[in-house]
Amino acid sequence: MSNNKTLMDAEAVESLVDIMAGKIWTLLNEREISNPLMIGIRTGGVWLAEMLHRELGLEESLGTLDISFYRDDFTQIGMNPEVHPSDLPVPVDDRHIILIDDVLHTGRTIRAALNEIFDYGRPASIILATLVDRSGRELPIQPDIIGLHPELEQDQHITLIGPDPLGLVIGSKTNRSSRGDEQGKDA
Amino acid sequence: MSHSNRTLQLDEEQRLLHFLTIDGLGKEILTEILDTSEGFTGVSERTIKKVPLCRGKVVANLFFENSTRTRTTFELAAKRLSADVLNLNISASAASKGETLLDTLHNLEAMHVDMFIVRHASSGAAHFIAQHADRGVGVINAGDGRHAHPTQAMLDMFTIRRHKGEFVGLRVAIVGDILHSRVARSQILALNSLGVSEVRVVAPRTLLPSDARSLGVHVYHDMEEGVRDVDVIIMLRLQKERMQGTLLPSEHEYFSLFGLTERRLALADSEAIVMHPGPINRGVEMDSKVADGAQSVILQQVSYGIAIRMAVISMVIGTQNLRMQEVAG
């Protein structure tokens, strides 16, 4: 991990989150959505969701999702040893959801998150907001709100580190299969 | 035994291959089981009480000995992981036709079963099956003879952690038939591995193994002394058949000496919790007022049993998947 370089420090990430909050606000108004339910995907998505939740002054408590039980690569990687319970504070039926993640890459994490949400109930709509939208999509999943769209080589990875301080780092792919690593958070 | 148990149950990267006994398993893997179970607790409260983790896997419940509750919670756990479940009551089928254990095993393997959950009256049955099962097939011990009942012990550890937070500093008393109890044996190993301060066993001399102290416990023959100031009281089930032998005088006398009453419970820490693996003999092991009282967590143990079994099943299936890939790769 020695070849990592910082793309953005905490201050830069925070101003990006400010911009995202503004875009979310506009989109909610356009769609005439009030009292949405915000859900962060563990781990980076939860850090961002906490900031956005505060900034937008949302009334409903923040939900968190751990998609470990919905991953499509369970047979390749086994059980994530650091799984946490998902926590949705209220039923999702007929609710407008804002789903937050740090990096949108292959789209597989979001596929898993959507499947998990639908096991809780049937939401009215889902808006996807990600801090980073990078190339390399393997599924037809697109974000509604993005903070940053960096040009990256296929072998480069971009990661949100945190929670205190937050930062965006870029590095080239290392062997990330070892146990205890945060598994495929750029997926 | 500890070393061979460790190598049979864990792969080179300390992942769970089978779950047969607590013996040989360290604090790290036991904590991983508890943490993973924590992740599964919410699944039972959702609209769709299922996760897709083990979709397409076949889990066979091989019960050579009857146990409605244990079999049901294993079945529910496997179904909540989206696995397909076969329930085989062997005592009523193959065994009575003269089929050997290995024949039964190989027949099921020919049906591409991915996991065996084994309950057997003989100690070591689950080990035997694990040693003879095909590569890629995981085995979980659901109770073998007097030997071990590791998932019961882990759901007890989970219950304790949920109520007490930490294991360090706790005093735990296990009361009843220690001699014949696979549950007690597994609990003692788990409690010591997780680092509780003091494990006590409270029992008449006839229901204690002669080498009790070598298990790493403090032995009490007096109930009042045994439960004084403890944080957790685990009552064991007294098998009715013990009463017919010479080990105990009568149910009534057992209750008067070792039964948990409100008066005795008051000697423990004021926040102490009361546990029991079930089913309870009311008026033998404990008073109904205690069983249904505010300090009883007996029904929570049952709920947590599903999360623990989901964790162990998914961890074992996950590791066995990886093992098959290593062969393929």
mmCIF file with all atom_site columns, C-alpha atoms in Angstrom, chain B residues 34 152-165 167 232 273-275 297-305 308:
data_model
loop_
_atom_site.group_PDB
_atom_site.id
_atom_site.type_symbol
_atom_site.label_atom_id
_atom_site.label_alt_id
_atom_site.label_comp_id
_atom_site.label_asym_id
_atom_site.label_entity_id
_atom_site.label_seq_id
_atom_site.pdbx_PDB_ins_code
_atom_site.Cartn_x
_atom_site.Cartn_y
_atom_site.Cartn_z
_atom_site.occupancy
_atom_site.B_iso_or_equiv
_atom_site.pdbx_formal_charge
_atom_site.auth_seq_id
_atom_site.auth_comp_id
_atom_site.auth_asym_id
_atom_site.auth_atom_id
_atom_site.pdbx_PDB_model_num
ATOM 1  C CA . LEU B 1 34  ? -20.126 -14.448 18.076 1.00 0.00 ? 34  LEU B CA 1
ATOM 2  C CA . GLN B 1 152 ? -25.419 -24.816 22.401 1.00 0.00 ? 152 GLN B CA 1
ATOM 3  C CA . ALA B 1 153 ? -22.331 -23.546 24.231 1.00 0.00 ? 153 ALA B CA 1
ATOM 4  C CA . MET B 1 154 ? -21.875 -20.747 21.693 1.00 0.00 ? 154 MET B CA 1
ATOM 5  C CA . LEU B 1 155 ? -25.475 -19.572 21.938 1.00 0.00 ? 155 LEU B CA 1
ATOM 6  C CA . ASP B 1 156 ? -24.973 -19.484 25.697 1.00 0.00 ? 156 ASP B CA 1
ATOM 7  C CA . MET B 1 157 ? -21.809 -17.399 25.230 1.00 0.00 ? 157 MET B CA 1
ATOM 8  C CA . PHE B 1 158 ? -23.745 -15.115 22.878 1.00 0.00 ? 158 PHE B CA 1
ATOM 9  C CA . THR B 1 159 ? -26.499 -14.683 25.471 1.00 0.00 ? 159 THR B CA 1
ATOM 10 C CA . ILE B 1 160 ? -23.926 -13.869 28.160 1.00 0.00 ? 160 ILE B CA 1
ATOM 11 C CA . ARG B 1 161 ? -22.134 -11.342 25.940 1.00 0.00 ? 161 ARG B CA 1
ATOM 12 C CA . ARG B 1 162 ? -25.398 -9.674  24.961 1.00 0.00 ? 162 ARG B CA 1
ATOM 13 C CA . HIS B 1 163 ? -26.306 -9.165  28.626 1.00 0.00 ? 163 HIS B CA 1
ATOM 14 C CA . LYS B 1 164 ? -22.922 -8.627  30.230 1.00 0.00 ? 164 LYS B CA 1
ATOM 15 C CA . GLY B 1 165 ? -20.848 -7.104  27.428 1.00 0.00 ? 165 GLY B CA 1
ATOM 16 C CA . PHE B 1 167 ? -16.373 -11.986 29.539 1.00 0.00 ? 167 PHE B CA 1
ATOM 17 C CA . VAL B 1 232 ? -24.469 -15.831 35.481 1.00 0.00 ? 232 VAL B CA 1
ATOM 18 C CA . ILE B 1 273 ? -28.965 -13.703 34.600 1.00 0.00 ? 273 ILE B CA 1
ATOM 19 C CA . VAL B 1 274 ? -30.465 -17.205 34.728 1.00 0.00 ? 274 VAL B CA 1
ATOM 20 C CA . MET B 1 275 ? -29.980 -19.594 31.806 1.00 0.00 ? 275 MET B CA 1
ATOM 21 C CA . VAL B 1 297 ? -33.085 -15.179 29.667 1.00 0.00 ? 297 VAL B CA 1
ATOM 22 C CA . ILE B 1 298 ? -34.085 -18.721 28.724 1.00 0.00 ? 298 ILE B CA 1
ATOM 23 C CA . LEU B 1 299 ? -36.310 -17.833 25.758 1.00 0.00 ? 299 LEU B CA 1
ATOM 24 C CA . GLN B 1 300 ? -33.732 -15.406 24.396 1.00 0.00 ? 300 GLN B CA 1
ATOM 25 C CA . GLN B 1 301 ? -31.291 -18.317 24.332 1.00 0.00 ? 301 GLN B CA 1
ATOM 26 C CA . VAL B 1 302 ? -33.609 -20.070 21.885 1.00 0.00 ? 302 VAL B CA 1
ATOM 27 C CA . SER B 1 303 ? -33.803 -17.027 19.572 1.00 0.00 ? 303 SER B CA 1
ATOM 28 C CA . TYR B 1 304 ? -30.053 -16.511 19.665 1.00 0.00 ? 304 TYR B CA 1
ATOM 29 C CA . GLY B 1 305 ? -29.609 -20.192 18.834 1.00 0.00 ? 305 GLY B CA 1
ATOM 30 C CA . ILE B 1 308 ? -25.463 -18.757 16.108 1.00 0.00 ? 308 ILE B CA 1
#
